[in-house]
mmCIF file of C-alpha atoms and ligand atoms in Angstrom:
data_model
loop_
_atom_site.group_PDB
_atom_site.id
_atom_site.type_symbol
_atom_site.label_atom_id
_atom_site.label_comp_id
_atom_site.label_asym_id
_atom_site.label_seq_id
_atom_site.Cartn_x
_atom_site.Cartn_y
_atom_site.Cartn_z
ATOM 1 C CA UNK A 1 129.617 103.512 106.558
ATOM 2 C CA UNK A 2 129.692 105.761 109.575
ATOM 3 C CA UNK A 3 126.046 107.075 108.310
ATOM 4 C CA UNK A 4 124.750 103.334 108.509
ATOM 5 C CA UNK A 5 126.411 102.441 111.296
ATOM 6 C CA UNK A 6 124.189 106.016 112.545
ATOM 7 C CA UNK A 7 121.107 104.652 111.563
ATOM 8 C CA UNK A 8 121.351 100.864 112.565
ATOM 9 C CA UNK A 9 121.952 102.826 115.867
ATOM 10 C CA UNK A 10 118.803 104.791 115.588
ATOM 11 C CA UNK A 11 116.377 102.013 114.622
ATOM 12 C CA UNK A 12 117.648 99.919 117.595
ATOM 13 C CA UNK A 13 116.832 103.058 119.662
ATOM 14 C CA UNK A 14 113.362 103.181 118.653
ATOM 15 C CA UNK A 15 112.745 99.220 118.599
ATOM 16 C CA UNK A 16 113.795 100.040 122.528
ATOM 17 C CA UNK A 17 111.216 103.392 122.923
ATOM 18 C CA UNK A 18 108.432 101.522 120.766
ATOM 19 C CA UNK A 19 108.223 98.396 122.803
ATOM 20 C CA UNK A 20 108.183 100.593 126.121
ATOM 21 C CA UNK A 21 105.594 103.465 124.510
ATOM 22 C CA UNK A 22 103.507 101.295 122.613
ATOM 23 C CA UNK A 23 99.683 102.371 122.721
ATOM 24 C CA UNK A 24 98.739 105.348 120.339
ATOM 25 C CA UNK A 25 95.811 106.653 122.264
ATOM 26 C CA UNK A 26 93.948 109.836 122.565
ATOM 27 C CA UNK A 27 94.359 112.757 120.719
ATOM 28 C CA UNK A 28 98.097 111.623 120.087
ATOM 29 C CA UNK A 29 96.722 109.096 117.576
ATOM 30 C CA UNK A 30 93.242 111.012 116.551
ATOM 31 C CA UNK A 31 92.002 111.782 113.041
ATOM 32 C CA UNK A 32 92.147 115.475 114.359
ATOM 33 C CA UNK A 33 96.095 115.194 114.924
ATOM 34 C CA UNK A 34 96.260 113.462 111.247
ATOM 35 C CA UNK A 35 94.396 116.446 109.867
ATOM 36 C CA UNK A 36 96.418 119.074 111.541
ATOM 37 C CA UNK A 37 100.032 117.342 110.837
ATOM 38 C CA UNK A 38 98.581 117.186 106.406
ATOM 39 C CA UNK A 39 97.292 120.935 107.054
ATOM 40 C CA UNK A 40 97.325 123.107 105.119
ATOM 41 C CA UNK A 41 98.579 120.834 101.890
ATOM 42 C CA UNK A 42 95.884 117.494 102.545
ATOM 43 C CA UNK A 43 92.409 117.721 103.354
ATOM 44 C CA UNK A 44 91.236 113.902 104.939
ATOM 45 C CA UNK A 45 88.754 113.644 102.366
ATOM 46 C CA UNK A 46 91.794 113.167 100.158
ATOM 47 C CA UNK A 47 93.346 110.512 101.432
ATOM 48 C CA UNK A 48 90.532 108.418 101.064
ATOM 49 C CA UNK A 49 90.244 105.490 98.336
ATOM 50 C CA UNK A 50 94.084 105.937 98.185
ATOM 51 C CA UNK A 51 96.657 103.416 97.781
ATOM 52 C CA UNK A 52 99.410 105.093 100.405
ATOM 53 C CA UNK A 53 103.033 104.286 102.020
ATOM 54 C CA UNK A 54 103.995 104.932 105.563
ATOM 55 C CA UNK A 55 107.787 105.056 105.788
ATOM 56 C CA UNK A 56 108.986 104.685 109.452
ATOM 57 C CA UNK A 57 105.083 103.703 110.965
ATOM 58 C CA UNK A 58 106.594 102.697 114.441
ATOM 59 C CA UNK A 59 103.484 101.796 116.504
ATOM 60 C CA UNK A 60 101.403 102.074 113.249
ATOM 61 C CA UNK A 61 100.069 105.616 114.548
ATOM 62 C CA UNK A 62 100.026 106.730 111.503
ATOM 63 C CA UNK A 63 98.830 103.986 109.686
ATOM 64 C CA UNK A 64 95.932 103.568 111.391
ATOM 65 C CA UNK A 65 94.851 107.418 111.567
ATOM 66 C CA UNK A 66 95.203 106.860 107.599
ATOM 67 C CA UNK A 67 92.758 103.578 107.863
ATOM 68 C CA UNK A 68 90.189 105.601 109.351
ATOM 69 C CA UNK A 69 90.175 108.524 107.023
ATOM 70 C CA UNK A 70 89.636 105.520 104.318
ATOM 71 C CA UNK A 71 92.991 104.926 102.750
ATOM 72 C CA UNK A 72 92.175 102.123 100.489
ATOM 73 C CA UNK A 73 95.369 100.544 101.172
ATOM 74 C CA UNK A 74 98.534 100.978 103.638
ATOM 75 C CA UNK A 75 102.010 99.856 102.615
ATOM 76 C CA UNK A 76 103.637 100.277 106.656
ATOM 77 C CA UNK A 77 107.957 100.438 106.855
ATOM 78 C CA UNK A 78 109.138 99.882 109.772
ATOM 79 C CA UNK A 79 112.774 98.491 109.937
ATOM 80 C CA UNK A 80 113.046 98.219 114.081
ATOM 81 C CA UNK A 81 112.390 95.984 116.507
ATOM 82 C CA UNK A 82 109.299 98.553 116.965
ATOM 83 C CA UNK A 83 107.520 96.273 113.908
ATOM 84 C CA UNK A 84 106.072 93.518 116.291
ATOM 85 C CA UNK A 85 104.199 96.294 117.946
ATOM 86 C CA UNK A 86 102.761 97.903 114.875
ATOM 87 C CA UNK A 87 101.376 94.446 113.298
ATOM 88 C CA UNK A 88 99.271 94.378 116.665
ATOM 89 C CA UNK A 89 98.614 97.687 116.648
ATOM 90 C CA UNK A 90 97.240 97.827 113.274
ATOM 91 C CA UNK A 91 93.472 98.070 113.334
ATOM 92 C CA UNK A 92 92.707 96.717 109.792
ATOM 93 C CA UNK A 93 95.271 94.053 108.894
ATOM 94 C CA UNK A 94 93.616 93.104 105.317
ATOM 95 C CA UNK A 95 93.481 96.644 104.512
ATOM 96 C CA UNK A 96 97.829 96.865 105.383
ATOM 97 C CA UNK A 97 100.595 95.060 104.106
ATOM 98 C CA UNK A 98 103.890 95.697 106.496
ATOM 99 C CA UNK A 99 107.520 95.139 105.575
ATOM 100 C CA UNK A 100 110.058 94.831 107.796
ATOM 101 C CA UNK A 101 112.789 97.034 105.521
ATOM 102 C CA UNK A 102 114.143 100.677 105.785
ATOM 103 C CA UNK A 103 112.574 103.281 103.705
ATOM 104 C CA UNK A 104 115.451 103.142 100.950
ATOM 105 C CA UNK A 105 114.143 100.003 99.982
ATOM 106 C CA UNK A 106 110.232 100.311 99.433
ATOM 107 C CA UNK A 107 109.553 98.313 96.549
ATOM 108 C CA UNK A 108 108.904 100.816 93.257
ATOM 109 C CA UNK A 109 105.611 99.713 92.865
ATOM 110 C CA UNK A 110 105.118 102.983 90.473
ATOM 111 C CA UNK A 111 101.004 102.949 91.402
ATOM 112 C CA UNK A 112 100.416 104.655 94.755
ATOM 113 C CA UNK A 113 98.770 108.003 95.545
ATOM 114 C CA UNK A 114 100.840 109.174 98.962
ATOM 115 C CA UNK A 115 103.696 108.478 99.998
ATOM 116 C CA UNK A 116 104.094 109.539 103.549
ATOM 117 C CA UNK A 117 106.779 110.540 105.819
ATOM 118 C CA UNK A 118 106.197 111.551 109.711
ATOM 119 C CA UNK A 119 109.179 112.664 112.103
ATOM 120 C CA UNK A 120 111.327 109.995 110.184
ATOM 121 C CA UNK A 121 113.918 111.553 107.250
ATOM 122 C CA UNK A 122 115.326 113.821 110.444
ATOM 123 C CA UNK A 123 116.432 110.878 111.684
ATOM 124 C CA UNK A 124 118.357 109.383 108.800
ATOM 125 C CA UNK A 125 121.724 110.654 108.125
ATOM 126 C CA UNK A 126 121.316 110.301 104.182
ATOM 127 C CA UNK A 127 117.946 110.632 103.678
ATOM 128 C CA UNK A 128 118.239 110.507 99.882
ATOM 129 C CA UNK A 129 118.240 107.013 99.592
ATOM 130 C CA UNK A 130 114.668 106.938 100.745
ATOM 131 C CA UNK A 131 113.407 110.289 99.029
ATOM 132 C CA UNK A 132 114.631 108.465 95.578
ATOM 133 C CA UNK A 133 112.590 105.084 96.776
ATOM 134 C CA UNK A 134 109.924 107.272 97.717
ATOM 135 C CA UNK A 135 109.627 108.640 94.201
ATOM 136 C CA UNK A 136 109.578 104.735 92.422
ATOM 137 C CA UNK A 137 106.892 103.974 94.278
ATOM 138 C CA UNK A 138 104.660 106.700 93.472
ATOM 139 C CA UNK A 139 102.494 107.135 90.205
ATOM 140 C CA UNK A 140 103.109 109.893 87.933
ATOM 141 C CA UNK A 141 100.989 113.003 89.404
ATOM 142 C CA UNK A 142 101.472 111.068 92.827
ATOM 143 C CA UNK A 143 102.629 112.904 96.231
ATOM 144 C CA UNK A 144 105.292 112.681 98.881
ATOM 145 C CA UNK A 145 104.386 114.574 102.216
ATOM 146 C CA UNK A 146 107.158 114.808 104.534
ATOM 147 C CA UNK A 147 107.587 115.886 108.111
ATOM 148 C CA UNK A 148 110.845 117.292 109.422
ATOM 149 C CA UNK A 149 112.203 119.055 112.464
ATOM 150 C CA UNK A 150 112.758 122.384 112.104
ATOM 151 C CA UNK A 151 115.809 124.620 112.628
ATOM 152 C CA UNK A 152 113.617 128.294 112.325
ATOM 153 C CA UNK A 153 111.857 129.121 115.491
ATOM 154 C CA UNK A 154 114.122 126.580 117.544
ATOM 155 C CA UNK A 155 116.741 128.267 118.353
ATOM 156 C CA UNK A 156 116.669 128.616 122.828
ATOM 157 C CA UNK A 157 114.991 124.682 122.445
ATOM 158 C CA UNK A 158 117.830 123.771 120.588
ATOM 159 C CA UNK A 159 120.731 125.488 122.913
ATOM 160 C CA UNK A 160 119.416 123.208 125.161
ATOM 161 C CA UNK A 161 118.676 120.276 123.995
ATOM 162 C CA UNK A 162 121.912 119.710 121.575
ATOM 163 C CA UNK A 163 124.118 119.564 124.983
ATOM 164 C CA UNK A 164 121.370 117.687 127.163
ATOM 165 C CA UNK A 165 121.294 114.968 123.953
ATOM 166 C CA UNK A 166 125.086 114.323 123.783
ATOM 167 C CA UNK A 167 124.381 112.699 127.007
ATOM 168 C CA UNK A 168 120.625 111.483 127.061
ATOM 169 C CA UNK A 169 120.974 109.711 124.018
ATOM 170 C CA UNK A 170 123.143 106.947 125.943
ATOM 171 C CA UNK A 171 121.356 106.473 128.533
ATOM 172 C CA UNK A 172 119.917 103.211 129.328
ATOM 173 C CA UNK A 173 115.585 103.431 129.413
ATOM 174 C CA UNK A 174 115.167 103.145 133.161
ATOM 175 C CA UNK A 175 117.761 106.365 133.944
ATOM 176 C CA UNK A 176 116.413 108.326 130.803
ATOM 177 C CA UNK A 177 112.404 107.499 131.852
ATOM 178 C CA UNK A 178 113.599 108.990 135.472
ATOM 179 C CA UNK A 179 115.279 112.061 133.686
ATOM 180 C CA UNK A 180 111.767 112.627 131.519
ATOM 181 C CA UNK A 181 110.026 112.633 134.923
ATOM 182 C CA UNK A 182 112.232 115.561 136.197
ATOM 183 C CA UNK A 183 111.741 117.560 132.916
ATOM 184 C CA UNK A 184 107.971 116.554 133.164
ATOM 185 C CA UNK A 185 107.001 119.039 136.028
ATOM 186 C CA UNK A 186 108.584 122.035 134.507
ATOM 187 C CA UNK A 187 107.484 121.446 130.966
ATOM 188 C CA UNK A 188 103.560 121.207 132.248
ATOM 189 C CA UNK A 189 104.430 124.847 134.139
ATOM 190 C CA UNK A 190 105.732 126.118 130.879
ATOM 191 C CA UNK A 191 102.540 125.403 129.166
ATOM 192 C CA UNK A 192 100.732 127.483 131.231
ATOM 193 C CA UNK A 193 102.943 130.320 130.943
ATOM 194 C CA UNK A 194 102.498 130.049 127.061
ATOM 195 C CA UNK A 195 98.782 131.141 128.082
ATOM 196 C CA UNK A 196 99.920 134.648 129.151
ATOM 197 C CA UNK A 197 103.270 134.913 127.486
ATOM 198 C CA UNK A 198 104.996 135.178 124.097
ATOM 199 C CA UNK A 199 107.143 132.129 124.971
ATOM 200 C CA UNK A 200 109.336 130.425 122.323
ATOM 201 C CA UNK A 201 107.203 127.708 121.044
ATOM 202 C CA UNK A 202 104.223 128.868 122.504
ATOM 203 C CA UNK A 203 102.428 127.764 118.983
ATOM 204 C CA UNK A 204 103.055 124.269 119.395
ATOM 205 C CA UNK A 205 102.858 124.184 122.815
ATOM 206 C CA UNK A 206 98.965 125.210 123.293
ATOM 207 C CA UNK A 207 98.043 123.916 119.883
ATOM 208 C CA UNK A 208 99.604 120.588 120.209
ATOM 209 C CA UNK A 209 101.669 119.709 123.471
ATOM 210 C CA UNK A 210 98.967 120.596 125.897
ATOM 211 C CA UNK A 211 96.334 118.294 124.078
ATOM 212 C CA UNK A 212 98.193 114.893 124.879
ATOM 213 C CA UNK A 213 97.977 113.071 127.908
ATOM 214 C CA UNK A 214 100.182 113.229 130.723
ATOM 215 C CA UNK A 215 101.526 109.802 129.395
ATOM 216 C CA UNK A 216 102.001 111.203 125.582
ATOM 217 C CA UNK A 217 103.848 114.349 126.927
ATOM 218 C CA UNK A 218 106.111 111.982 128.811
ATOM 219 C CA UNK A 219 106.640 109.648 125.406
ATOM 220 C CA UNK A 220 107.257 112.952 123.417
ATOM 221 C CA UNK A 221 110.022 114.556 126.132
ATOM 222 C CA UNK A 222 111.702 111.133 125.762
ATOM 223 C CA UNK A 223 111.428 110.720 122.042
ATOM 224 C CA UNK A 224 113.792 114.105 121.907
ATOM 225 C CA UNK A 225 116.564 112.553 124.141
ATOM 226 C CA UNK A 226 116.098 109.442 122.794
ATOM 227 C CA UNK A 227 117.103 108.632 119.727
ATOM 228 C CA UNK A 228 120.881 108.784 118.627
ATOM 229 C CA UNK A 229 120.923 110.765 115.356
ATOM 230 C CA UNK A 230 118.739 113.656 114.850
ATOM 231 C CA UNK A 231 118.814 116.419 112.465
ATOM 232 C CA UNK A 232 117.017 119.971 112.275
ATOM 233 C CA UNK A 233 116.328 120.845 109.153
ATOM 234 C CA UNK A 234 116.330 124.692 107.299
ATOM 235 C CA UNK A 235 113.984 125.389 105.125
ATOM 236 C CA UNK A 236 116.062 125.417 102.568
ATOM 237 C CA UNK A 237 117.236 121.857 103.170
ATOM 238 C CA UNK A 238 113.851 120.472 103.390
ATOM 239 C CA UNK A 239 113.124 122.068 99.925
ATOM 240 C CA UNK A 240 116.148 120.908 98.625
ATOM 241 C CA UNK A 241 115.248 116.778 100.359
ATOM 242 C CA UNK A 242 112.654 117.161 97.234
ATOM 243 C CA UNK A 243 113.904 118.779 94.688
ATOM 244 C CA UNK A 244 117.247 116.927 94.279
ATOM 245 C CA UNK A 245 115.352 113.899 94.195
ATOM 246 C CA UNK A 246 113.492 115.541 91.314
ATOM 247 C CA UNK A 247 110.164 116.185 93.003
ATOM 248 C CA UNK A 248 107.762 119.085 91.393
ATOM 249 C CA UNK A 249 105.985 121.501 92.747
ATOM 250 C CA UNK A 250 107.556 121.361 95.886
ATOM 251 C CA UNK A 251 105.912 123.257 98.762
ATOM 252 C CA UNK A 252 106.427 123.758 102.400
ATOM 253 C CA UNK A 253 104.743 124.799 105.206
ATOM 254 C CA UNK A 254 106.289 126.483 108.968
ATOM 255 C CA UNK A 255 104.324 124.181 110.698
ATOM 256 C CA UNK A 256 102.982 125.848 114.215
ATOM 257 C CA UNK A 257 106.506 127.883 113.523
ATOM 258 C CA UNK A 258 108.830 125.091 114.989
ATOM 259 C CA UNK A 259 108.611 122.169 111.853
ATOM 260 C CA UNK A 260 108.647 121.726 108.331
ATOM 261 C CA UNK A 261 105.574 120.231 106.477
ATOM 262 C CA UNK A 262 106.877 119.949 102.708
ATOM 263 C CA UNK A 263 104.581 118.346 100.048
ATOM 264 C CA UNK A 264 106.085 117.121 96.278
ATOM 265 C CA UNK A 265 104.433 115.718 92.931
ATOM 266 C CA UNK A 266 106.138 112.791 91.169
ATOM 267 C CA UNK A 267 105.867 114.748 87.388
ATOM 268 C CA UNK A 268 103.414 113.031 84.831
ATOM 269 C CA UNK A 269 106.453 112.442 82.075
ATOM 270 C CA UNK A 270 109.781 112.313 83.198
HETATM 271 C C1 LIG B 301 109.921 109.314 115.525
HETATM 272 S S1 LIG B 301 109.475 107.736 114.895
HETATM 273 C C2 LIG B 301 108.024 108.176 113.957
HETATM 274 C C3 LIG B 301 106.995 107.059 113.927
HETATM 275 C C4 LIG B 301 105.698 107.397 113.204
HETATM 276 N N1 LIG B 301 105.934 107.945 111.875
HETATM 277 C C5 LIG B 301 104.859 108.353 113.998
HETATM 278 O O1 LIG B 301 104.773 109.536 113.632
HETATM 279 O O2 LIG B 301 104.277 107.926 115.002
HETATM 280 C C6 LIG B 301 110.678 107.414 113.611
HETATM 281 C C7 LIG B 301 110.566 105.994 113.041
HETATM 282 O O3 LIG B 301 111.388 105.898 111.879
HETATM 283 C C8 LIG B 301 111.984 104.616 111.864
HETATM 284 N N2 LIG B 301 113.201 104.651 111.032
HETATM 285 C C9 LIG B 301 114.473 104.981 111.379
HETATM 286 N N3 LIG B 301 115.314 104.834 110.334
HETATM 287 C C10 LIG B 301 114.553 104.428 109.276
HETATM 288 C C11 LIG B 301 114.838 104.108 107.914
HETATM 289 N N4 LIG B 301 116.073 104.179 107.428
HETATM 290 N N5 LIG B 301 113.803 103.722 107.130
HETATM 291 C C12 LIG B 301 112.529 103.658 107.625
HETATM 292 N N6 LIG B 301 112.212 103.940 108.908
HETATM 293 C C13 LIG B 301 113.207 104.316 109.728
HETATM 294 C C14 LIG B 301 112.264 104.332 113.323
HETATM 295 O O4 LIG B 301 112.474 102.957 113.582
HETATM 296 C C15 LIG B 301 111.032 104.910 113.995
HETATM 297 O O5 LIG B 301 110.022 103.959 114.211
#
């Protein structure tokens, strides 16, 4: 009970942040993003002709990154208020069926190619649930591509933000957008440093953080302080997400050495 009552929680959070962030432009919804988040485990070219699931799709950035590298079809979960937002945001609504549910309950369609999971399981208490639901809906030989927060490489971030979230996290939009805007300034200055320093993070920050907009840095400060539940995973807990959940070939990836990328195949017999 206390994890639902977590994620109900959570999804009301982001219904909140989706309906004030709602626009997925620039590079923070580009094909180029897409290929870099799939790296080094999906080429685009892959993805195409596919029948795919987007568990958690919030403002459909996802789902329509995966339109335009030619998914054949997009089954988009998004269980918060954030789901009026992605049906207008979706670019190719014959091409997408949405449901309103939470991941756990994907229907086990047993035919598609991908299912896919962006910056969503970290936010689920018991993510199991929707790893096993996940693994219905897939055909035999099909994959599930997951990305998770990472605990490696995190550590200063995370001495600061774990205290700084106890309070963030209940703040009401207008007093947290005003905090973002103080953090703004000296996150922008710690970008450039990365250019001539070492600096923890300094991977993601010039690879990924200083290719948004202005307005996208501002969207991704507030997504960290935002939401209610939030976990970092090891990488041995992200292998383990998989494997209980009897995933194959499960592989992962230090993505820009702050995140987890992990990739599983549904097994041809079980
Ligand atoms: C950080 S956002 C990621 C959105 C999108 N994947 C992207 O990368 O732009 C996490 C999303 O997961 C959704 N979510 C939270 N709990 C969920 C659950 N149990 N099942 C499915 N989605 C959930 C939230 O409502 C939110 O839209």
């Amino acid at each position: 009970m206390r994890f639902n009552r977590h994620n109900d929680r959570t999804i009301e959070d982001f219904g909140e942040q989706w309906t004030k962030y709602s626009d997925n432009e620039g590079y923070y919804g580009s094909l180029e993003l897409l290929s870099d988040i799939l790296s080094p485990f999906l080429k685009l070219e892959e993805i195409k002709g596919c029948r795919v699931a987007d568990i958690g799709s919030g403002t459909g950035r996802i789902v329509n990154m995966l339109l335009e590298a030619g998914a054949d079809h997009i089954i988009a979960v998004e269980p918060s208020a954030a789901f009026e937002v992605l049906c207008l945001n979706i670019q190719r609504r014959e091409r997408v069926t949405c449901l309103k549910i939470t991941g756990d309950k994907l229907p086990a369609y047993g035919d598609l190619d991908y299912v896919i999971s962006v910056g969503v399981l970290h936010h689920i208490p018991d993510p199991r649930p929707v790893v096993d639901a996940a693994f219905k809906a897939l055909r035999p030989g099909g994959h599930f591509f997951v990305w998770l927060y990472g605990k490696e490489g995190n550590r200063l971030y995370l001495a600061l933000l774990k205290p700084l979230r106890v309070l963030t996290k209940r703040l009401p939009h207008p007093i947290l957008a005003s905090l973002v805007e103080v953090i703004y300034w000296p996150l922008v200055l710690y970008i450039k440093f990365c250019h001539r320093a070492p600096l923890p993070l300094r991977g993601y920050m010039l690879s990924i953080l200083e290719r948004m907009s202005p307005e996208k840095r501002r969207l991704i400060i507030y997504d960290q302080l935002n939401p209610s539940y939030a976990k970092f995973y090891t990488k041995q807990e992200a292998e383990k997400l998989l494997l209980d959940a009897k995933f194959q070939n499960v592989r992962l990836h230090h993505r820009h050495g702050y995140s987890w990328t992990v990739i599983g195949t549904k097994p041809l017999f079980e």
